[in-house]
JSON list of C-alpha atoms in Angstrom, two decimals:
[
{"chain": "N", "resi": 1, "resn": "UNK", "atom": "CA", "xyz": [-164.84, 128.09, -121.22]},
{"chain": "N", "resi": 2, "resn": "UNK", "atom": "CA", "xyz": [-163.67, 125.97, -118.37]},
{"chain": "N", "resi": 3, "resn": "UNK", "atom": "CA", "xyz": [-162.56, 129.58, -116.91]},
{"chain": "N", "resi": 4, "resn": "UNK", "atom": "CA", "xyz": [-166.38, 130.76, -116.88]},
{"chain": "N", "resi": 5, "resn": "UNK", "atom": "CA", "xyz": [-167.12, 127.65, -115.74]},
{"chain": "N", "resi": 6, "resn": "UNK", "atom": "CA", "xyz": [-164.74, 127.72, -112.83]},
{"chain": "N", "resi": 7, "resn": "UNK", "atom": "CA", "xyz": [-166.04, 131.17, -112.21]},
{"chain": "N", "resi": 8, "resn": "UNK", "atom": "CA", "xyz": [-169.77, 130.45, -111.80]},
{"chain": "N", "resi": 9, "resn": "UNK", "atom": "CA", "xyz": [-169.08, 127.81, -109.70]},
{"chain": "N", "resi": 10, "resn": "UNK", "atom": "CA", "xyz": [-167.26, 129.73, -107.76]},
{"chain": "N", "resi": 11, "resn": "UNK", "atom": "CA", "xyz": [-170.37, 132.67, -107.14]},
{"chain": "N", "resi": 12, "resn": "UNK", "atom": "CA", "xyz": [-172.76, 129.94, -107.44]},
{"chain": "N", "resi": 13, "resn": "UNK", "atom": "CA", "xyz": [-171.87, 126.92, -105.43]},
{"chain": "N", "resi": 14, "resn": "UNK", "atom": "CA", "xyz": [-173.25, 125.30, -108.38]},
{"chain": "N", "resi": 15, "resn": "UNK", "atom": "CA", "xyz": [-173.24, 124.70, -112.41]},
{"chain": "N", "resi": 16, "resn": "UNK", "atom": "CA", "xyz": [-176.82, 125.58, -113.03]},
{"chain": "N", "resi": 17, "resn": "UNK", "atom": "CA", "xyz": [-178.44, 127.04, -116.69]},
{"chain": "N", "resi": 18, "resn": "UNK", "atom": "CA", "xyz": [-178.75, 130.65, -116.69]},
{"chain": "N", "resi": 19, "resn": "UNK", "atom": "CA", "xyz": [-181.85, 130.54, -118.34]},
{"chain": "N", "resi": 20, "resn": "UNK", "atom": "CA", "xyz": [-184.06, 127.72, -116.77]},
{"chain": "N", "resi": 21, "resn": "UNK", "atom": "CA", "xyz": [-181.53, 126.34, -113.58]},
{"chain": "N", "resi": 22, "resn": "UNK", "atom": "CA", "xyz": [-181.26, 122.76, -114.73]},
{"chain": "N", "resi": 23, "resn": "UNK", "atom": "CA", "xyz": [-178.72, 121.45, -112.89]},
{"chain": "N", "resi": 24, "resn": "UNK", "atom": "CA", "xyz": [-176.66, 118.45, -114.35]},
{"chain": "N", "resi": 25, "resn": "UNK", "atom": "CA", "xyz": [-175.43, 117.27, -111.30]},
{"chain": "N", "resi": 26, "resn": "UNK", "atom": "CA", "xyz": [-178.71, 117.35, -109.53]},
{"chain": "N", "resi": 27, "resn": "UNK", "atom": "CA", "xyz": [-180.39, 115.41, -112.38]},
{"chain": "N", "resi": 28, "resn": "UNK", "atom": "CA", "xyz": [-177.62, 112.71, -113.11]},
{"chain": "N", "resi": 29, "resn": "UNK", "atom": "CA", "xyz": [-175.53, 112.55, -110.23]},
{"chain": "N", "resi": 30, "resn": "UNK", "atom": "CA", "xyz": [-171.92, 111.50, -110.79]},
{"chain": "N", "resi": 31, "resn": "UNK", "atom": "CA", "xyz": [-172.47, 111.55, -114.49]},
{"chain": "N", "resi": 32, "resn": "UNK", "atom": "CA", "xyz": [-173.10, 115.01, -114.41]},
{"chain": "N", "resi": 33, "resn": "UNK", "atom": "CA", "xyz": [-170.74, 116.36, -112.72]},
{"chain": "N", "resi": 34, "resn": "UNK", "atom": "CA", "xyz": [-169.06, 119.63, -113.95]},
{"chain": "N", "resi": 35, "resn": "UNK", "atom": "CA", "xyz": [-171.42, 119.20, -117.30]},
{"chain": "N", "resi": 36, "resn": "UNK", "atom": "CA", "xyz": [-173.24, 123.00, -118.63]},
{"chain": "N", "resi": 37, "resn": "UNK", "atom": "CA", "xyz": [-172.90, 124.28, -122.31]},
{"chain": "N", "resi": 38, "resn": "UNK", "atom": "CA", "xyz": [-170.90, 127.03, -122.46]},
{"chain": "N", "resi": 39, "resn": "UNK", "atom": "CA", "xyz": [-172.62, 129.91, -125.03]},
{"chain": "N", "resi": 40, "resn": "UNK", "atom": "CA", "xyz": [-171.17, 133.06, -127.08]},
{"chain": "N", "resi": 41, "resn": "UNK", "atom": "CA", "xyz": [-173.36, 135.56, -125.71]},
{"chain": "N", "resi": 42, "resn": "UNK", "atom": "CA", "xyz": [-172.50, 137.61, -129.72]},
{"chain": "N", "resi": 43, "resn": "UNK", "atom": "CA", "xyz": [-172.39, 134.92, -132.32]},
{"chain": "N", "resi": 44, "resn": "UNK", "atom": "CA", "xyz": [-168.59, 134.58, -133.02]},
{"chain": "N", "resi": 45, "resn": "UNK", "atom": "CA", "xyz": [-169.64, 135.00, -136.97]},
{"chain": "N", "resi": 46, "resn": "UNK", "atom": "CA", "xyz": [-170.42, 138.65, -135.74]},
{"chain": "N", "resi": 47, "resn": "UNK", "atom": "CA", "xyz": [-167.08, 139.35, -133.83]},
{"chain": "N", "resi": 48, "resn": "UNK", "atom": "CA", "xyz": [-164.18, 140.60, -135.58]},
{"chain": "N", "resi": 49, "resn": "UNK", "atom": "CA", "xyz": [-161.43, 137.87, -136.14]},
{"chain": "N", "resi": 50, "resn": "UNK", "atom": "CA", "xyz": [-158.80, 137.58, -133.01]},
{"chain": "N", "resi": 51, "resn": "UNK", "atom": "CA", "xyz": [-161.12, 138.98, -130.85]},
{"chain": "N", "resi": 52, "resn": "UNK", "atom": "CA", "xyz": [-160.72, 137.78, -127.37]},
{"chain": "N", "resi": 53, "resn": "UNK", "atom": "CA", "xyz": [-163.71, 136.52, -125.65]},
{"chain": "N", "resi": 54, "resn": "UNK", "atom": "CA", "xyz": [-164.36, 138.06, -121.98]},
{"chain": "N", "resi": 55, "resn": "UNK", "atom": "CA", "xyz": [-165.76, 135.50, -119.18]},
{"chain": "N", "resi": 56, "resn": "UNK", "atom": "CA", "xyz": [-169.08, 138.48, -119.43]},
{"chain": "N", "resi": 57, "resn": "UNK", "atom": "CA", "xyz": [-169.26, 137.07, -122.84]},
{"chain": "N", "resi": 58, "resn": "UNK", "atom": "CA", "xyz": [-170.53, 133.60, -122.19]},
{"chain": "N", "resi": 59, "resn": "UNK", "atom": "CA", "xyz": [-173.20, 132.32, -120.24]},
{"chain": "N", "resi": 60, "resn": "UNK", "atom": "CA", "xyz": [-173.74, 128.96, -119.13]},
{"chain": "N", "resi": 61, "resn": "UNK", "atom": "CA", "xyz": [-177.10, 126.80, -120.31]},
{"chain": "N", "resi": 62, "resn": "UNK", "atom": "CA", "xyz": [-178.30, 123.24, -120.73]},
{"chain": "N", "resi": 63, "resn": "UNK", "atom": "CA", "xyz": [-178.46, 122.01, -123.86]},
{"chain": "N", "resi": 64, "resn": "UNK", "atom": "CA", "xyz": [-182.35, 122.61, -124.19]},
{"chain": "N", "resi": 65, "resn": "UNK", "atom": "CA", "xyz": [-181.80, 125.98, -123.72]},
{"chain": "N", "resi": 66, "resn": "UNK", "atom": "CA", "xyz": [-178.76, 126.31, -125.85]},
{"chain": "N", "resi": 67, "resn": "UNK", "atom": "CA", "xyz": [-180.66, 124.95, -129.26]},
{"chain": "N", "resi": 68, "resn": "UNK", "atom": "CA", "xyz": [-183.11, 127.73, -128.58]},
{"chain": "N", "resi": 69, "resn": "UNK", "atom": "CA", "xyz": [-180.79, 130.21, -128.15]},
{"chain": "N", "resi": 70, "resn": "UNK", "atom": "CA", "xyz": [-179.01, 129.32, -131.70]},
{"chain": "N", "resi": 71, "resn": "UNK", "atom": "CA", "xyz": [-182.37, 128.71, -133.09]},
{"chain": "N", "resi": 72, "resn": "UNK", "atom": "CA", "xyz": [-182.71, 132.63, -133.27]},
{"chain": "N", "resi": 73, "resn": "UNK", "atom": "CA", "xyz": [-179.62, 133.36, -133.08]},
{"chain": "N", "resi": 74, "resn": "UNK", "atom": "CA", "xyz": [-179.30, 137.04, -134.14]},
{"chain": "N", "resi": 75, "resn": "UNK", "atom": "CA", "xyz": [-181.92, 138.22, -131.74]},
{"chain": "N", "resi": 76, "resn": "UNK", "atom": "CA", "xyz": [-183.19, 136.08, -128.91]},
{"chain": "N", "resi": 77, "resn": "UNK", "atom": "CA", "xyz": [-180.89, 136.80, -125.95]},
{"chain": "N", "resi": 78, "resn": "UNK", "atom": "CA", "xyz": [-180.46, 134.97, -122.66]},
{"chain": "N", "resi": 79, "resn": "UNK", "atom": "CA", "xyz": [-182.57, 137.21, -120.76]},
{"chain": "N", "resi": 80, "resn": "UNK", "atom": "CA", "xyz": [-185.61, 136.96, -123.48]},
{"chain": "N", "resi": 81, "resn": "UNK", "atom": "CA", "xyz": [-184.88, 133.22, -123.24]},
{"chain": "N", "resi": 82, "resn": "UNK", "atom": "CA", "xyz": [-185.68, 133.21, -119.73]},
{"chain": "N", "resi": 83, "resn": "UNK", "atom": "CA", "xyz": [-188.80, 135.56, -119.85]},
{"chain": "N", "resi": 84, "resn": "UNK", "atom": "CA", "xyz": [-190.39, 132.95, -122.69]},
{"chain": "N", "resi": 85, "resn": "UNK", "atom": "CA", "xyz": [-189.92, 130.54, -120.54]},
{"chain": "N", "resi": 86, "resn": "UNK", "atom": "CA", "xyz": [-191.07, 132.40, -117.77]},
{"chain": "N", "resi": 87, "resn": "UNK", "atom": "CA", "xyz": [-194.42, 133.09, -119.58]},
{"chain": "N", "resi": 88, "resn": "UNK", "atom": "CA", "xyz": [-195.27, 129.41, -120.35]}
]
């Protein structure tokens, strides 16, 4: 996780949610630094055991966005996340 993390920084310049675009840092400062949830894009109850997870696997959110995600979590994706909120 720190790996994606490390990653998306990297591309990004920044440790935004992939959904929304809250930014920890931006919000809290100091406190926030280096602070996004880090979620299985496949629940891991669905993956076969010892299988390795890919950095295309995970997506970074904030926690908001995170509890929604696992609140359906057989069939609301990131991207249908993001065009609910979108909608609203």
């Amino acid at each position: 996780m720190k790996a994606k993390k490390n990653s998306y920084f990297k591309s990004n310049g920044k440790l935004d949610c992939e959904v929304c675009g809250f930014d920890f840092y931006l919000k809290y400062g100091e406190l926030g630094k280096g602070f996004i949830e880090c979620h299985h894009k496949t629940p891991l109850s669905e993956l076969e055991p010892n299988t390795e997870t890919k950095l295309s696997d995970l997506a970074l959110v904030c926690s908001n966005c995170h509890r929604m995600l696992h609140k359906e979590i057989s069939t609301l994706s990131i991207s249908t996340l993001k065009e609910i909120l979108n909608s609203n």
